[in-house]
mmCIF file of C-alpha atoms and ligand atoms in Angstrom:
data_model
loop_
_atom_site.group_PDB
_atom_site.id
_atom_site.type_symbol
_atom_site.label_atom_id
_atom_site.label_comp_id
_atom_site.label_asym_id
_atom_site.label_seq_id
_atom_site.Cartn_x
_atom_site.Cartn_y
_atom_site.Cartn_z
ATOM 1 C CA MET A 273 29.960 -10.377 -10.390
ATOM 2 C CA HIS A 274 29.234 -14.055 -9.692
ATOM 3 C CA ARG A 275 27.929 -15.849 -12.796
ATOM 4 C CA GLU A 276 24.613 -16.723 -11.153
ATOM 5 C CA THR A 277 24.029 -13.317 -9.579
ATOM 6 C CA ARG A 278 20.676 -11.825 -10.567
ATOM 7 C CA ILE A 279 18.838 -8.600 -9.665
ATOM 8 C CA PHE A 280 15.095 -8.120 -9.157
ATOM 9 C CA ARG A 281 13.221 -4.843 -8.798
ATOM 10 C CA ALA A 282 9.753 -4.361 -7.262
ATOM 11 C CA PRO A 283 7.859 -1.054 -7.013
ATOM 12 C CA GLY A 284 6.219 0.802 -4.135
ATOM 13 C CA ARG A 285 2.665 2.019 -4.602
ATOM 14 C CA VAL A 286 0.330 4.927 -4.178
ATOM 15 C CA ASN A 287 -3.372 4.396 -3.592
ATOM 16 C CA LEU A 288 -5.612 6.655 -5.705
ATOM 17 C CA ILE A 289 -8.810 5.724 -3.878
ATOM 18 C CA GLY A 290 -10.191 2.881 -1.724
ATOM 19 C CA GLU A 291 -8.544 3.289 1.672
ATOM 20 C CA HIS A 292 -9.025 0.810 4.517
ATOM 21 C CA THR A 293 -11.321 -1.237 2.306
ATOM 22 C CA ASP A 294 -8.948 -4.104 1.416
ATOM 23 C CA TYR A 295 -9.282 -5.931 4.746
ATOM 24 C CA ASN A 296 -13.054 -5.509 4.493
ATOM 25 C CA ASP A 297 -13.185 -7.609 1.297
ATOM 26 C CA GLY A 298 -13.756 -4.379 -0.638
ATOM 27 C CA PHE A 299 -12.380 -2.486 -3.649
ATOM 28 C CA VAL A 300 -9.158 -0.503 -4.028
ATOM 29 C CA MET A 301 -7.490 1.463 -6.814
ATOM 30 C CA PRO A 302 -3.739 1.760 -6.325
ATOM 31 C CA ALA A 303 -0.952 2.229 -8.876
ATOM 32 C CA ALA A 304 2.655 1.034 -8.713
ATOM 33 C CA ILE A 305 5.161 3.933 -8.690
ATOM 34 C CA ASP A 306 8.670 4.701 -9.912
ATOM 35 C CA LEU A 307 10.187 4.358 -6.418
ATOM 36 C CA ALA A 308 11.357 0.787 -5.863
ATOM 37 C CA THR A 309 13.395 -1.834 -4.046
ATOM 38 C CA TRP A 310 16.161 -3.909 -5.665
ATOM 39 C CA VAL A 311 17.289 -7.298 -4.429
ATOM 40 C CA THR A 312 20.505 -8.837 -5.747
ATOM 41 C CA VAL A 313 20.640 -12.583 -5.217
ATOM 42 C CA ALA A 314 23.417 -15.166 -5.521
ATOM 43 C CA PRO A 315 23.117 -18.840 -4.579
ATOM 44 C CA LEU A 316 24.906 -20.408 -1.611
ATOM 45 C CA GLU A 317 25.828 -24.057 -1.348
ATOM 46 C CA ASN A 318 24.005 -24.444 1.991
ATOM 47 C CA ARG A 319 20.566 -23.465 3.398
ATOM 48 C CA LYS A 320 21.670 -20.146 4.839
ATOM 49 C CA LEU A 321 20.326 -16.720 3.988
ATOM 50 C CA GLN A 322 22.872 -13.931 4.273
ATOM 51 C CA ILE A 323 20.957 -10.681 3.961
ATOM 52 C CA HIS A 324 22.596 -7.311 3.605
ATOM 53 C CA SER A 325 20.714 -4.001 3.673
ATOM 54 C CA GLU A 326 22.444 -1.099 1.954
ATOM 55 C CA ASN A 327 20.024 1.373 3.544
ATOM 56 C CA PHE A 328 20.780 0.173 7.092
ATOM 57 C CA ASP A 329 24.377 -0.841 6.277
ATOM 58 C CA GLU A 330 23.853 -4.058 8.197
ATOM 59 C CA GLU A 331 24.048 -7.781 7.539
ATOM 60 C CA ILE A 332 22.331 -10.733 9.187
ATOM 61 C CA GLU A 333 22.426 -14.488 8.643
ATOM 62 C CA VAL A 334 19.736 -17.110 9.262
ATOM 63 C CA ASP A 335 19.468 -20.810 8.612
ATOM 64 C CA LEU A 336 16.407 -21.920 6.665
ATOM 65 C CA ASP A 337 16.436 -25.179 8.656
ATOM 66 C CA ASP A 338 16.181 -23.333 11.960
ATOM 67 C CA ASN A 339 12.588 -23.901 13.124
ATOM 68 C CA ALA A 340 12.824 -21.238 15.788
ATOM 69 C CA ILE A 341 13.268 -18.232 13.473
ATOM 70 C CA ALA A 342 11.083 -15.406 14.803
ATOM 71 C CA ALA A 343 10.504 -11.722 14.099
ATOM 72 C CA ARG A 344 12.452 -9.303 16.272
ATOM 73 C CA GLY A 345 11.209 -5.867 15.200
ATOM 74 C CA HIS A 346 14.046 -5.455 12.676
ATOM 75 C CA TRP A 347 14.197 -4.574 8.939
ATOM 76 C CA SER A 348 15.217 -8.186 8.237
ATOM 77 C CA ASP A 349 11.826 -9.482 9.491
ATOM 78 C CA TYR A 350 10.374 -8.697 6.028
ATOM 79 C CA PRO A 351 12.763 -10.715 3.824
ATOM 80 C CA ILE A 352 13.032 -13.502 6.416
ATOM 81 C CA GLY A 353 9.227 -13.598 6.779
ATOM 82 C CA VAL A 354 8.904 -14.087 3.016
ATOM 83 C CA ALA A 355 11.397 -16.983 3.065
ATOM 84 C CA VAL A 356 9.620 -18.611 6.002
ATOM 85 C CA MET A 357 6.193 -18.303 4.348
ATOM 86 C CA LEU A 358 7.495 -19.636 1.003
ATOM 87 C CA GLU A 359 8.846 -22.683 2.804
ATOM 88 C CA ARG A 360 5.648 -23.067 4.816
ATOM 89 C CA ALA A 361 3.688 -23.042 1.547
ATOM 90 C CA GLY A 362 5.785 -26.029 0.441
ATOM 91 C CA TYR A 363 8.466 -24.382 -1.730
ATOM 92 C CA ARG A 364 11.936 -25.565 -0.814
ATOM 93 C CA LEU A 365 14.440 -22.738 -1.113
ATOM 94 C CA ARG A 366 18.095 -22.791 -1.904
ATOM 95 C CA GLY A 367 20.438 -20.831 0.352
ATOM 96 C CA ALA A 368 21.236 -17.343 -0.915
ATOM 97 C CA ARG A 369 23.105 -14.159 -0.403
ATOM 98 C CA LEU A 370 20.737 -11.195 -0.750
ATOM 99 C CA GLN A 371 21.592 -7.545 -1.064
ATOM 100 C CA ILE A 372 18.720 -5.103 -0.608
ATOM 101 C CA ARG A 373 18.534 -1.449 -1.526
ATOM 102 C CA SER A 374 15.548 0.827 -1.799
ATOM 103 C CA ASN A 375 14.686 4.425 -2.627
ATOM 104 C CA ILE A 376 11.179 4.257 -1.117
ATOM 105 C CA PRO A 377 11.022 6.403 2.014
ATOM 106 C CA ILE A 378 10.369 4.068 4.962
ATOM 107 C CA GLY A 379 7.170 4.534 6.965
ATOM 108 C CA SER A 380 5.714 7.110 4.599
ATOM 109 C CA GLY A 381 2.720 5.101 3.347
ATOM 110 C CA LEU A 382 4.277 4.161 -0.016
ATOM 111 C CA SER A 383 4.646 0.462 0.807
ATOM 112 C CA SER A 384 8.364 0.102 1.268
ATOM 113 C CA SER A 385 7.588 -3.150 3.094
ATOM 114 C CA ALA A 386 5.512 -4.662 0.282
ATOM 115 C CA ALA A 387 8.258 -3.759 -2.206
ATOM 116 C CA ILE A 388 10.898 -5.553 -0.101
ATOM 117 C CA GLU A 389 8.620 -8.554 0.248
ATOM 118 C CA VAL A 390 7.860 -8.766 -3.462
ATOM 119 C CA ALA A 391 11.445 -8.173 -4.634
ATOM 120 C CA THR A 392 12.703 -10.770 -2.119
ATOM 121 C CA SER A 393 10.078 -13.304 -3.157
ATOM 122 C CA CYS A 394 11.033 -12.888 -6.827
ATOM 123 C CA ALA A 395 14.731 -13.231 -5.993
ATOM 124 C CA LEU A 396 14.307 -16.292 -3.758
ATOM 125 C CA THR A 397 11.981 -18.133 -6.127
ATOM 126 C CA ALA A 398 14.194 -17.447 -9.172
ATOM 127 C CA ASN A 399 17.244 -18.560 -7.199
ATOM 128 C CA SER A 400 15.474 -21.807 -6.308
ATOM 129 C CA GLY A 401 14.014 -22.512 -9.749
ATOM 130 C CA VAL A 402 10.452 -22.137 -8.434
ATOM 131 C CA GLU A 403 7.565 -20.486 -10.316
ATOM 132 C CA ILE A 404 4.536 -19.087 -8.497
ATOM 133 C CA ASP A 405 1.665 -17.084 -9.993
ATOM 134 C CA ALA A 406 1.084 -13.500 -8.887
ATOM 135 C CA ARG A 407 -2.067 -14.174 -6.842
ATOM 136 C CA GLU A 408 -0.402 -16.847 -4.739
ATOM 137 C CA LEU A 409 2.791 -14.840 -4.365
ATOM 138 C CA ALA A 410 0.778 -11.816 -3.186
ATOM 139 C CA ARG A 411 -0.882 -13.968 -0.523
ATOM 140 C CA ILE A 412 2.461 -15.404 0.594
ATOM 141 C CA CYS A 413 3.935 -11.894 0.937
ATOM 142 C CA GLN A 414 0.840 -10.738 2.845
ATOM 143 C CA ARG A 415 1.189 -13.762 5.158
ATOM 144 C CA ALA A 416 4.817 -12.783 5.805
ATOM 145 C CA GLU A 417 3.512 -9.519 7.185
ATOM 146 C CA ASN A 418 0.426 -10.946 8.975
ATOM 147 C CA GLU A 419 1.914 -14.080 10.488
ATOM 148 C CA PHE A 420 5.627 -13.328 10.766
ATOM 149 C CA VAL A 421 6.017 -9.572 11.195
ATOM 150 C CA GLY A 422 2.679 -9.326 13.043
ATOM 151 C CA ALA A 423 0.963 -6.502 11.104
ATOM 152 C CA ARG A 424 -2.627 -7.283 10.101
ATOM 153 C CA VAL A 425 -2.403 -5.583 6.682
ATOM 154 C CA GLY A 426 -4.691 -6.324 3.739
ATOM 155 C CA ILE A 427 -3.535 -7.511 0.312
ATOM 156 C CA MET A 428 -3.550 -4.253 -1.673
ATOM 157 C CA ASP A 429 0.130 -3.314 -1.414
ATOM 158 C CA GLN A 430 1.641 -6.683 -2.285
ATOM 159 C CA PHE A 431 -0.868 -7.238 -5.076
ATOM 160 C CA VAL A 432 -0.255 -3.960 -6.908
ATOM 161 C CA SER A 433 3.498 -4.276 -6.498
ATOM 162 C CA LEU A 434 3.170 -7.622 -8.319
ATOM 163 C CA VAL A 435 0.717 -6.789 -11.105
ATOM 164 C CA GLY A 436 1.009 -3.002 -11.614
ATOM 165 C CA GLN A 437 1.512 -1.784 -15.196
ATOM 166 C CA THR A 438 2.892 1.408 -16.682
ATOM 167 C CA GLN A 439 0.400 4.301 -16.900
ATOM 168 C CA THR A 440 -2.473 2.305 -15.393
ATOM 169 C CA ALA A 441 -4.359 2.162 -12.116
ATOM 170 C CA LEU A 442 -5.387 -1.210 -10.729
ATOM 171 C CA LEU A 443 -9.031 -1.765 -9.847
ATOM 172 C CA LEU A 444 -8.872 -4.739 -7.467
ATOM 173 C CA ASP A 445 -11.670 -6.707 -5.861
ATOM 174 C CA CYS A 446 -9.976 -7.778 -2.629
ATOM 175 C CA ARG A 447 -12.462 -10.594 -2.077
ATOM 176 C CA THR A 448 -12.033 -12.459 -5.362
ATOM 177 C CA LEU A 449 -8.683 -10.932 -6.411
ATOM 178 C CA GLU A 450 -10.186 -10.225 -9.820
ATOM 179 C CA PHE A 451 -8.739 -7.061 -11.258
ATOM 180 C CA LYS A 452 -8.803 -4.653 -14.134
ATOM 181 C CA LEU A 453 -6.054 -2.274 -15.304
ATOM 182 C CA LEU A 454 -7.450 1.173 -16.115
ATOM 183 C CA PRO A 455 -5.401 3.579 -18.243
ATOM 184 C CA ILE A 456 -4.474 6.872 -16.583
ATOM 185 C CA PRO A 457 -4.783 9.701 -19.146
ATOM 186 C CA ASP A 458 -1.470 11.052 -20.511
ATOM 187 C CA ASN A 459 -2.311 14.628 -19.589
ATOM 188 C CA VAL A 460 -2.124 14.060 -15.803
ATOM 189 C CA ARG A 461 0.589 13.056 -13.342
ATOM 190 C CA LEU A 462 0.392 11.446 -9.928
ATOM 191 C CA ILE A 463 2.150 13.733 -7.495
ATOM 192 C CA ILE A 464 2.959 12.382 -4.070
ATOM 193 C CA CYS A 465 3.565 14.887 -1.267
ATOM 194 C CA ASN A 466 5.348 13.574 1.810
ATOM 195 C CA THR A 467 4.337 15.434 4.994
ATOM 196 C CA MET A 468 7.546 14.045 6.580
ATOM 197 C CA VAL A 469 5.631 13.172 9.757
ATOM 198 C CA LYS A 470 4.737 9.737 11.062
ATOM 199 C CA HIS A 471 2.642 9.590 14.203
ATOM 200 C CA GLU A 472 3.396 6.862 16.696
ATOM 201 C CA LEU A 473 -0.072 5.389 16.932
ATOM 202 C CA ALA A 474 -0.193 4.294 13.277
ATOM 203 C CA SER A 475 0.114 0.527 13.756
ATOM 204 C CA SER A 476 -1.943 0.217 16.955
ATOM 205 C CA ALA A 477 -4.682 2.403 15.436
ATOM 206 C CA TYR A 478 -4.649 0.266 12.272
ATOM 207 C CA ASN A 479 -5.357 -2.900 14.253
ATOM 208 C CA GLU A 480 -7.979 -1.044 16.301
ATOM 209 C CA ARG A 481 -9.799 0.042 13.102
ATOM 210 C CA ARG A 482 -9.831 -3.569 11.937
ATOM 211 C CA LYS A 483 -11.411 -4.663 15.221
ATOM 212 C CA GLN A 484 -14.061 -1.949 14.962
ATOM 213 C CA CYS A 485 -14.951 -3.126 11.441
ATOM 214 C CA GLU A 486 -15.177 -6.701 12.709
ATOM 215 C CA ALA A 487 -17.454 -5.584 15.544
ATOM 216 C CA GLY A 488 -19.712 -3.874 12.973
ATOM 217 C CA VAL A 489 -19.845 -7.007 10.819
ATOM 218 C CA LYS A 490 -20.711 -9.202 13.801
ATOM 219 C CA GLN A 491 -23.591 -6.953 14.813
ATOM 220 C CA LEU A 492 -24.942 -6.433 11.292
ATOM 221 C CA ALA A 493 -24.697 -10.150 10.475
ATOM 222 C CA SER A 494 -27.214 -10.866 13.223
ATOM 223 C CA SER A 495 -29.792 -8.816 11.266
ATOM 224 C CA PHE A 496 -28.581 -9.742 7.777
ATOM 225 C CA PRO A 497 -27.501 -13.369 7.552
ATOM 226 C CA GLY A 498 -25.000 -13.819 4.757
ATOM 227 C CA VAL A 499 -23.015 -10.728 5.706
ATOM 228 C CA THR A 500 -19.422 -11.851 6.257
ATOM 229 C CA ALA A 501 -17.643 -8.541 5.629
ATOM 230 C CA LEU A 502 -18.551 -4.841 5.330
ATOM 231 C CA ARG A 503 -18.358 -5.410 1.579
ATOM 232 C CA ASP A 504 -21.751 -7.134 1.865
ATOM 233 C CA VAL A 505 -23.540 -4.252 3.631
ATOM 234 C CA THR A 506 -25.421 -1.445 1.858
ATOM 235 C CA LEU A 507 -25.688 2.082 3.215
ATOM 236 C CA GLY A 508 -29.453 1.547 3.592
ATOM 237 C CA GLN A 509 -28.889 -1.535 5.744
ATOM 238 C CA LEU A 510 -26.385 0.324 7.894
ATOM 239 C CA GLU A 511 -28.792 3.212 8.397
ATOM 240 C CA GLN A 512 -31.627 0.841 9.241
ATOM 241 C CA HIS A 513 -29.584 -0.765 12.037
ATOM 242 C CA GLY A 514 -27.457 2.239 12.996
ATOM 243 C CA ASP A 515 -28.952 2.381 16.503
ATOM 244 C CA ASP A 516 -27.604 -1.076 17.322
ATOM 245 C CA LEU A 517 -24.014 0.114 16.798
ATOM 246 C CA SER A 518 -21.898 2.490 18.873
ATOM 247 C CA ASP A 519 -21.326 5.874 17.238
ATOM 248 C CA VAL A 520 -17.669 5.030 16.523
ATOM 249 C CA VAL A 521 -18.407 1.642 14.953
ATOM 250 C CA TYR A 522 -21.236 3.200 12.920
ATOM 251 C CA ARG A 523 -18.890 5.818 11.456
ATOM 252 C CA ARG A 524 -16.152 3.262 10.724
ATOM 253 C CA CYS A 525 -18.707 1.147 8.830
ATOM 254 C CA ARG A 526 -20.051 4.185 6.993
ATOM 255 C CA HIS A 527 -16.569 5.045 5.757
ATOM 256 C CA VAL A 528 -15.937 1.566 4.395
ATOM 257 C CA ILE A 529 -19.347 1.246 2.731
ATOM 258 C CA THR A 530 -19.226 4.675 1.082
ATOM 259 C CA GLU A 531 -15.549 4.250 0.124
ATOM 260 C CA ASN A 532 -16.305 1.010 -1.725
ATOM 261 C CA ALA A 533 -18.995 2.842 -3.706
ATOM 262 C CA ARG A 534 -16.565 5.682 -4.445
ATOM 263 C CA VAL A 535 -13.972 3.275 -5.860
ATOM 264 C CA LEU A 536 -16.498 1.840 -8.308
ATOM 265 C CA SER A 537 -17.645 5.322 -9.393
ATOM 266 C CA ALA A 538 -14.036 6.445 -9.728
ATOM 267 C CA ALA A 539 -13.337 3.465 -11.996
ATOM 268 C CA ASP A 540 -16.215 4.576 -14.268
ATOM 269 C CA ASP A 541 -14.853 8.130 -14.246
ATOM 270 C CA LEU A 542 -11.404 6.964 -15.256
ATOM 271 C CA GLU A 543 -12.806 4.868 -18.077
ATOM 272 C CA GLN A 544 -14.743 7.880 -19.331
ATOM 273 C CA GLY A 545 -11.844 10.283 -18.805
ATOM 274 C CA ASP A 546 -13.896 12.375 -16.357
ATOM 275 C CA LEU A 547 -11.104 13.619 -14.106
ATOM 276 C CA ASP A 548 -13.213 16.358 -12.506
ATOM 277 C CA SER A 549 -15.601 13.784 -11.156
ATOM 278 C CA PHE A 550 -12.709 11.515 -10.155
ATOM 279 C CA GLY A 551 -11.167 14.409 -8.222
ATOM 280 C CA LYS A 552 -14.425 15.088 -6.344
ATOM 281 C CA LEU A 553 -14.479 11.462 -5.212
ATOM 282 C CA MET A 554 -10.893 11.838 -3.953
ATOM 283 C CA ALA A 555 -12.018 14.859 -1.905
ATOM 284 C CA GLU A 556 -14.969 12.918 -0.453
ATOM 285 C CA SER A 557 -12.673 10.015 0.354
ATOM 286 C CA HIS A 558 -10.364 12.329 2.274
ATOM 287 C CA ARG A 559 -13.249 13.824 4.264
ATOM 288 C CA SER A 560 -14.560 10.384 5.118
ATOM 289 C CA LEU A 561 -11.107 9.205 6.257
ATOM 290 C CA ARG A 562 -10.726 12.360 8.324
ATOM 291 C CA ASP A 563 -14.161 12.494 9.949
ATOM 292 C CA ASP A 564 -15.587 8.952 9.951
ATOM 293 C CA TYR A 565 -12.513 6.725 9.956
ATOM 294 C CA GLU A 566 -10.314 9.237 11.850
ATOM 295 C CA VAL A 567 -6.980 8.184 10.353
ATOM 296 C CA SER A 568 -5.850 11.569 9.007
ATOM 297 C CA CYS A 569 -3.830 14.136 10.961
ATOM 298 C CA LYS A 570 -3.365 17.898 10.808
ATOM 299 C CA GLU A 571 -0.340 17.722 8.493
ATOM 300 C CA LEU A 572 -2.193 15.542 5.951
ATOM 301 C CA ASP A 573 -5.275 17.784 6.142
ATOM 302 C CA LEU A 574 -3.112 20.847 5.577
ATOM 303 C CA MET A 575 -1.304 19.278 2.608
ATOM 304 C CA VAL A 576 -4.649 18.403 1.022
ATOM 305 C CA GLU A 577 -6.094 21.893 1.669
ATOM 306 C CA LEU A 578 -3.040 23.596 0.161
ATOM 307 C CA ALA A 579 -3.154 21.401 -2.936
ATOM 308 C CA ARG A 580 -6.826 22.102 -3.584
ATOM 309 C CA GLU A 581 -6.125 25.816 -4.019
ATOM 310 C CA ILE A 582 -3.597 25.250 -6.784
ATOM 311 C CA GLU A 583 -4.361 25.516 -10.490
ATOM 312 C CA GLY A 584 -4.480 22.238 -12.405
ATOM 313 C CA VAL A 585 -5.290 19.985 -9.425
ATOM 314 C CA TYR A 586 -8.138 17.562 -10.101
ATOM 315 C CA GLY A 587 -8.011 15.833 -6.738
ATOM 316 C CA ALA A 588 -6.011 15.464 -3.529
ATOM 317 C CA ARG A 589 -6.284 13.092 -0.581
ATOM 318 C CA MET A 590 -4.265 11.236 2.019
ATOM 319 C CA THR A 591 -2.976 7.888 0.796
ATOM 320 C CA GLY A 592 -2.088 4.674 2.659
ATOM 321 C CA GLY A 593 -2.797 3.796 6.277
ATOM 322 C CA GLY A 594 -2.745 7.408 7.545
ATOM 323 C CA PHE A 595 -1.482 9.239 10.686
ATOM 324 C CA GLY A 596 1.197 10.937 8.587
ATOM 325 C CA GLY A 597 2.967 9.883 5.438
ATOM 326 C CA CYS A 598 1.831 11.092 2.048
ATOM 327 C CA THR A 599 -0.969 12.638 0.040
ATOM 328 C CA VAL A 600 -1.708 11.730 -3.570
ATOM 329 C CA ASN A 601 -2.597 14.434 -6.074
ATOM 330 C CA LEU A 602 -3.914 14.185 -9.595
ATOM 331 C CA VAL A 603 -2.420 17.151 -11.450
ATOM 332 C CA ALA A 604 -2.513 18.363 -15.068
ATOM 333 C CA VAL A 605 0.893 17.870 -16.716
ATOM 334 C CA ALA A 606 1.164 21.552 -17.636
ATOM 335 C CA ASP A 607 0.801 22.572 -13.973
ATOM 336 C CA VAL A 608 3.227 20.125 -12.372
ATOM 337 C CA GLU A 609 6.114 22.568 -11.858
ATOM 338 C CA GLN A 610 4.088 25.346 -10.285
ATOM 339 C CA PHE A 611 2.263 22.773 -8.135
ATOM 340 C CA LYS A 612 5.565 21.546 -6.711
ATOM 341 C CA GLN A 613 6.810 25.035 -5.967
ATOM 342 C CA ARG A 614 3.578 26.192 -4.332
ATOM 343 C CA VAL A 615 3.155 23.099 -2.159
ATOM 344 C CA VAL A 616 6.748 23.148 -0.942
ATOM 345 C CA SER A 617 6.728 26.828 -0.023
ATOM 346 C CA ASP A 618 3.217 26.873 1.490
ATOM 347 C CA TYR A 619 3.671 23.707 3.557
ATOM 348 C CA GLU A 620 7.027 24.880 4.833
ATOM 349 C CA ARG A 621 5.606 28.286 5.720
ATOM 350 C CA PHE A 622 2.833 26.735 7.861
ATOM 351 C CA THR A 623 4.791 23.911 9.479
ATOM 352 C CA THR A 624 8.510 24.805 9.134
ATOM 353 C CA ILE A 625 8.915 21.296 7.691
ATOM 354 C CA LYS A 626 10.303 20.884 4.179
ATOM 355 C CA PRO A 627 8.142 18.305 2.385
ATOM 356 C CA GLU A 628 9.409 15.884 -0.262
ATOM 357 C CA ILE A 629 7.539 15.746 -3.557
ATOM 358 C CA TYR A 630 7.679 12.806 -5.959
ATOM 359 C CA VAL A 631 6.240 13.103 -9.446
ATOM 360 C CA SER A 632 5.532 9.591 -10.619
ATOM 361 C CA ASN A 633 4.169 7.788 -13.578
ATOM 362 C CA ALA A 634 2.219 4.670 -12.800
ATOM 363 C CA ALA A 635 4.946 2.049 -13.030
ATOM 364 C CA LYS A 636 5.352 -1.584 -13.877
ATOM 365 C CA GLY A 637 5.393 -4.569 -11.487
ATOM 366 C CA PRO A 638 8.494 -6.599 -10.665
ATOM 367 C CA GLU A 639 11.148 -7.436 -13.210
ATOM 368 C CA GLU A 640 14.619 -8.816 -13.502
ATOM 369 C CA VAL A 641 17.090 -6.038 -14.290
ATOM 370 C CA THR A 642 20.715 -5.942 -15.270
ATOM 371 C CA SER A 643 21.973 -3.273 -12.868
HETATM 372 C C1 GLA B 981 -1.755 -0.111 4.613
HETATM 373 C C2 GLA B 981 -1.989 -1.611 4.452
HETATM 374 C C3 GLA B 981 -2.972 -1.900 3.311
HETATM 375 C C4 GLA B 981 -4.226 -1.046 3.439
HETATM 376 C C5 GLA B 981 -3.886 0.413 3.691
HETATM 377 C C6 GLA B 981 -5.104 1.258 3.959
HETATM 378 O O1 GLA B 981 -1.074 0.372 3.493
HETATM 379 O O2 GLA B 981 -0.775 -2.262 4.183
HETATM 380 O O3 GLA B 981 -3.263 -3.271 3.277
HETATM 381 O O4 GLA B 981 -5.080 -1.559 4.426
HETATM 382 O O5 GLA B 981 -2.990 0.568 4.780
HETATM 383 O O6 GLA B 981 -5.908 1.333 2.833
#
């Protein structure tokens, strides 16, 4: 291996509670997971980026001095977007050869994109002798997705991939980026169940939900000056002015407002070790996402229903953007094996689809590794 070759790893994430609240300046509680992306980096003597993906078995080359670099709906948009945004933020990068590999299933709601962005940003900055703090790096990675790739995502995924810690959940205030790491008790595991479906409308529906939230804010701000995001609205205020909003916008707002409150209660529960109460909040979150925010789907609902009937399950809900992908389950350690068996056989019986199950500990943020 080349003397200056280095390897950086960044994790995917699962969100325990606080869904579709990040872009409303609200609260979220994700954890980094064991699944990850690795980027191997070696310097080049020019300003080229040669990027190879092991997963896609493909290589592309771009010139950092090319002002016309644009996204083209390709896996390479993510690493290139990060390089472009680092440069735009004023960090001059050295050319590099990057090799990317990942074991995070793509498009399953476990933030394979954030992990690529974060691992690439760590590799490119280290290769260029640049140091950037986690908050700024998270914003740069988010910008890569917002401004380069063209997805209007919030900051949750990039942030937790950067600051996650072993055996802890991250309580993040997405307005101030203040955060707290809350220990997850040793006697439970996070089990992620992949429905193995991904419905087409996921990204268009995501942007549509954002617009509906913005419409709600605009309307409510005319009655309550000072409201700049749904984060600022109480349930009482929403109810008082419910008639001014369309039914759909009203329900979208109700989800976000109640979900923010659930995240804060869940944080108290975790601090007090009250997993029963935490699990009830997960169930309420799922119902709200299903009925008010309408981002679930029949496969996610089924996976959650099946899990609830199993011994040792404190809570189950969809996780991530929705319309397919994964559920997250909080399960007693002693019941992990029977949980896996039951979920796999029941889900397959109802759908004929074999689900994938990942048992994860909350994992650590990015690091340099030796292999
Ligand atoms: C996706 C986005 C996040 C967040 C979730 C929903 O994962 O990347 O920013 O909005 O959806 O909670």
